[in-house]
Amino acid sequence: MSAPFEERSGVVPCGTPWGRWYQTLEEVFIEVRVPPGTRAKDVRCSLRSRHIALAVCGQELLQGKLFDSTVTDEGTWTLEDRQLIRIVLMKTNRDAGNCWTSLLENEYAADPWVQDQMQRKLTLERFQRENPGFDFSGAEISGNYSKGGPDFSSLEK
């Protein structure tokens, strides 16, 4: 069985002081570095539709209004190897045109080059879903790909 498209095509991460975040058509992933030996009971994480709060050992690491809405009861967090917290948020709007430009409304914005690469990846991911028999993992995209690329849904088949 082949790996999902986002795994084959790689991720386009946006670095932050505490770790990084990246996205697919459906999800936003947040990876937060924490002190080695951190235990789950040291972590306080609140995930709501438009808000996130993360504290470790009483120290706030991440808090604010998310760039866009998420499905509250599908958000999860895990502590990996007692040194990395991985948060997965399910986007409410799951089309290629919904490329988050920042994690929070006014913080952790992707620089213009990273934003461009994120949008290209989401557009390729959309093309893969629309054409499941083709492998787009090594594809390059150019031209009009902003807002998810051209819409071919109105064309006759």
Short mmCIF file of C-alpha atoms in Angstrom, two decimals:
data_model
loop_
_atom_site.label_atom_id
_atom_site.label_comp_id
_atom_site.label_asym_id
_atom_site.label_seq_id
_atom_site.Cartn_x
_atom_site.Cartn_y
_atom_site.Cartn_z
CA MET A 1 0.00 0.00 0.00
CA SER A 2 1.36 3.42 -0.88
CA ALA A 3 1.82 6.17 1.66
CA PRO A 4 -0.65 9.07 1.77
CA PHE A 5 0.16 11.94 -0.58
CA GLU A 6 1.29 14.33 2.16
CA GLU A 7 3.88 11.80 3.38
CA ARG A 8 5.29 11.17 -0.11
CA SER A 9 5.47 14.85 -1.02
CA GLY A 10 6.99 16.01 2.25
CA VAL A 11 5.88 18.85 4.46
CA VAL A 12 6.47 22.57 4.27
CA PRO A 13 7.17 23.58 7.88
CA CYS A 14 7.04 27.05 9.35
CA GLY A 15 9.64 27.40 12.11
CA THR A 16 8.80 29.13 15.39
CA PRO A 17 10.70 29.84 18.63
CA TRP A 18 9.04 26.81 20.27
CA GLY A 19 9.05 24.35 17.31
CA ARG A 20 7.21 24.33 13.99
CA TRP A 21 3.82 24.02 12.35
CA TYR A 22 2.69 22.75 8.94
CA GLN A 23 -0.53 21.85 7.16
CA THR A 24 -2.30 19.56 4.71
CA LEU A 25 -5.67 20.10 3.05
CA GLU A 26 -7.44 18.71 6.11
CA GLU A 27 -5.15 19.22 9.09
CA VAL A 28 -2.76 21.57 10.85
CA PHE A 29 0.15 19.98 12.72
CA ILE A 30 1.96 21.72 15.56
CA GLU A 31 5.20 20.35 17.00
CA VAL A 32 6.41 21.90 20.25
CA ARG A 33 9.80 21.05 21.75
CA VAL A 34 9.61 20.58 25.52
CA PRO A 35 12.29 19.82 28.12
CA PRO A 36 13.47 16.18 27.99
CA GLY A 37 11.70 14.07 30.60
CA THR A 38 8.42 16.01 30.37
CA ARG A 39 5.49 13.88 31.54
CA ALA A 40 1.90 14.04 30.32
CA LYS A 41 0.74 15.24 33.73
CA ASP A 42 3.00 18.31 33.25
CA VAL A 43 1.07 19.30 30.10
CA ARG A 44 -2.07 21.45 30.00
CA CYS A 45 -3.54 21.72 26.50
CA SER A 46 -6.84 23.34 25.57
CA LEU A 47 -8.06 22.98 21.99
CA ARG A 48 -11.18 24.85 20.94
CA SER A 49 -12.57 25.73 17.52
CA ARG A 50 -10.71 29.06 17.24
CA HIS A 51 -8.42 29.01 20.27
CA ILE A 52 -5.41 27.07 21.53
CA ALA A 53 -3.58 27.15 24.85
CA LEU A 54 -0.56 25.03 25.77
CA ALA A 55 1.40 25.15 29.02
CA VAL A 56 4.12 22.81 30.29
CA CYS A 57 5.06 22.75 33.98
CA GLY A 58 2.99 25.91 34.46
CA GLN A 59 4.86 27.84 31.73
CA GLU A 60 2.71 29.07 28.85
CA LEU A 61 4.27 28.08 25.51
CA LEU A 62 1.48 28.80 23.04
CA GLN A 63 -1.79 30.64 23.40
CA GLY A 64 -4.12 32.61 21.16
CA LYS A 65 -6.78 32.73 18.50
CA LEU A 66 -6.20 30.29 15.62
CA PHE A 67 -5.94 31.61 12.06
CA ASP A 68 -9.15 29.78 11.07
CA SER A 69 -11.69 27.46 12.66
CA THR A 70 -11.10 23.80 13.47
CA VAL A 71 -13.31 20.87 14.45
CA THR A 72 -13.05 21.02 18.23
CA ASP A 73 -13.66 17.39 19.15
CA GLU A 74 -11.25 16.08 16.50
CA GLY A 75 -8.20 17.96 17.82
CA THR A 76 -5.62 15.83 19.64
CA TRP A 77 -2.27 16.20 21.34
CA THR A 78 0.37 13.59 22.15
CA LEU A 79 3.64 13.64 24.04
CA GLU A 80 6.35 11.81 22.09
CA ASP A 81 9.60 10.54 23.62
CA ARG A 82 8.94 12.84 26.59
CA GLN A 83 10.39 15.77 24.59
CA LEU A 84 7.94 16.69 21.80
CA ILE A 85 4.27 17.61 21.92
CA ARG A 86 2.45 17.02 18.64
CA ILE A 87 -0.92 18.71 18.21
CA VAL A 88 -3.19 17.81 15.29
CA LEU A 89 -6.09 20.11 14.41
CA MET A 90 -8.76 19.24 11.83
CA LYS A 91 -9.58 22.20 9.59
CA THR A 92 -13.25 23.10 9.23
CA ASN A 93 -12.66 24.41 5.69
CA ARG A 94 -10.77 21.67 3.83
CA ASP A 95 -10.20 23.01 0.34
CA ALA A 96 -6.89 23.96 -1.27
CA GLY A 97 -7.81 27.64 -1.16
CA ASN A 98 -7.75 27.50 2.64
CA CYS A 99 -4.02 27.73 3.11
CA TRP A 100 -3.35 29.16 6.57
CA THR A 101 -0.89 32.05 6.33
CA SER A 102 -0.15 31.89 10.05
CA LEU A 103 -0.89 29.58 12.96
CA LEU A 104 -2.49 32.21 15.15
CA GLU A 105 -4.42 35.23 13.95
CA ASN A 106 -1.50 37.63 14.49
CA GLU A 107 1.45 35.34 15.30
CA TYR A 108 3.69 32.70 13.76
CA ALA A 109 3.13 33.78 10.17
CA ALA A 110 4.87 31.90 7.41
CA ASP A 111 7.35 34.03 5.51
CA PRO A 112 6.35 34.71 1.87
CA TRP A 113 8.53 31.92 0.43
CA VAL A 114 7.21 29.32 2.91
CA GLN A 115 3.64 30.52 2.31
CA ASP A 116 4.15 30.08 -1.44
CA GLN A 117 5.50 26.54 -0.92
CA MET A 118 2.60 25.66 1.40
CA GLN A 119 0.08 26.82 -1.21
CA ARG A 120 1.83 24.85 -3.96
CA LYS A 121 1.76 21.70 -1.82
CA LEU A 122 -1.93 22.07 -0.99
CA THR A 123 -2.74 22.60 -4.67
CA LEU A 124 -0.81 19.43 -5.59
CA GLU A 125 -2.59 17.57 -2.81
CA ARG A 126 -5.92 18.74 -4.24
CA PHE A 127 -4.95 17.56 -7.75
CA GLN A 128 -3.97 14.16 -6.27
CA ARG A 129 -7.37 13.77 -4.64
CA GLU A 130 -9.18 14.77 -7.82
CA ASN A 131 -7.04 12.34 -9.89
CA PRO A 132 -6.35 9.32 -7.65
CA GLY A 133 -4.75 7.25 -10.43
CA PHE A 134 -1.85 9.67 -10.87
CA ASP A 135 1.22 10.16 -8.67
CA PHE A 136 1.86 13.86 -8.09
CA SER A 137 4.48 13.37 -5.35
CA GLY A 138 7.39 14.43 -7.59
CA ALA A 139 5.42 17.04 -9.50
CA GLU A 140 6.25 20.72 -9.70
CA ILE A 141 3.57 23.34 -10.04
CA SER A 142 3.78 26.78 -11.58
CA GLY A 143 1.36 29.40 -12.78
CA ASN A 144 -1.92 30.23 -11.07
CA TYR A 145 -2.02 28.04 -7.98
CA SER A 146 -3.08 30.64 -5.42
CA LYS A 147 -6.37 29.94 -3.72
CA GLY A 148 -6.00 26.26 -4.64
CA GLY A 149 -5.34 26.61 -8.36
CA PRO A 150 -7.80 26.55 -11.22
CA ASP A 151 -11.28 25.08 -10.70
CA PHE A 152 -12.12 22.45 -13.31
CA SER A 153 -15.31 21.27 -11.62
CA SER A 154 -17.57 23.04 -14.15
CA LEU A 155 -16.00 21.27 -17.15
CA GLU A 156 -17.93 18.45 -18.73
CA LYS A 157 -16.49 14.98 -18.33
#
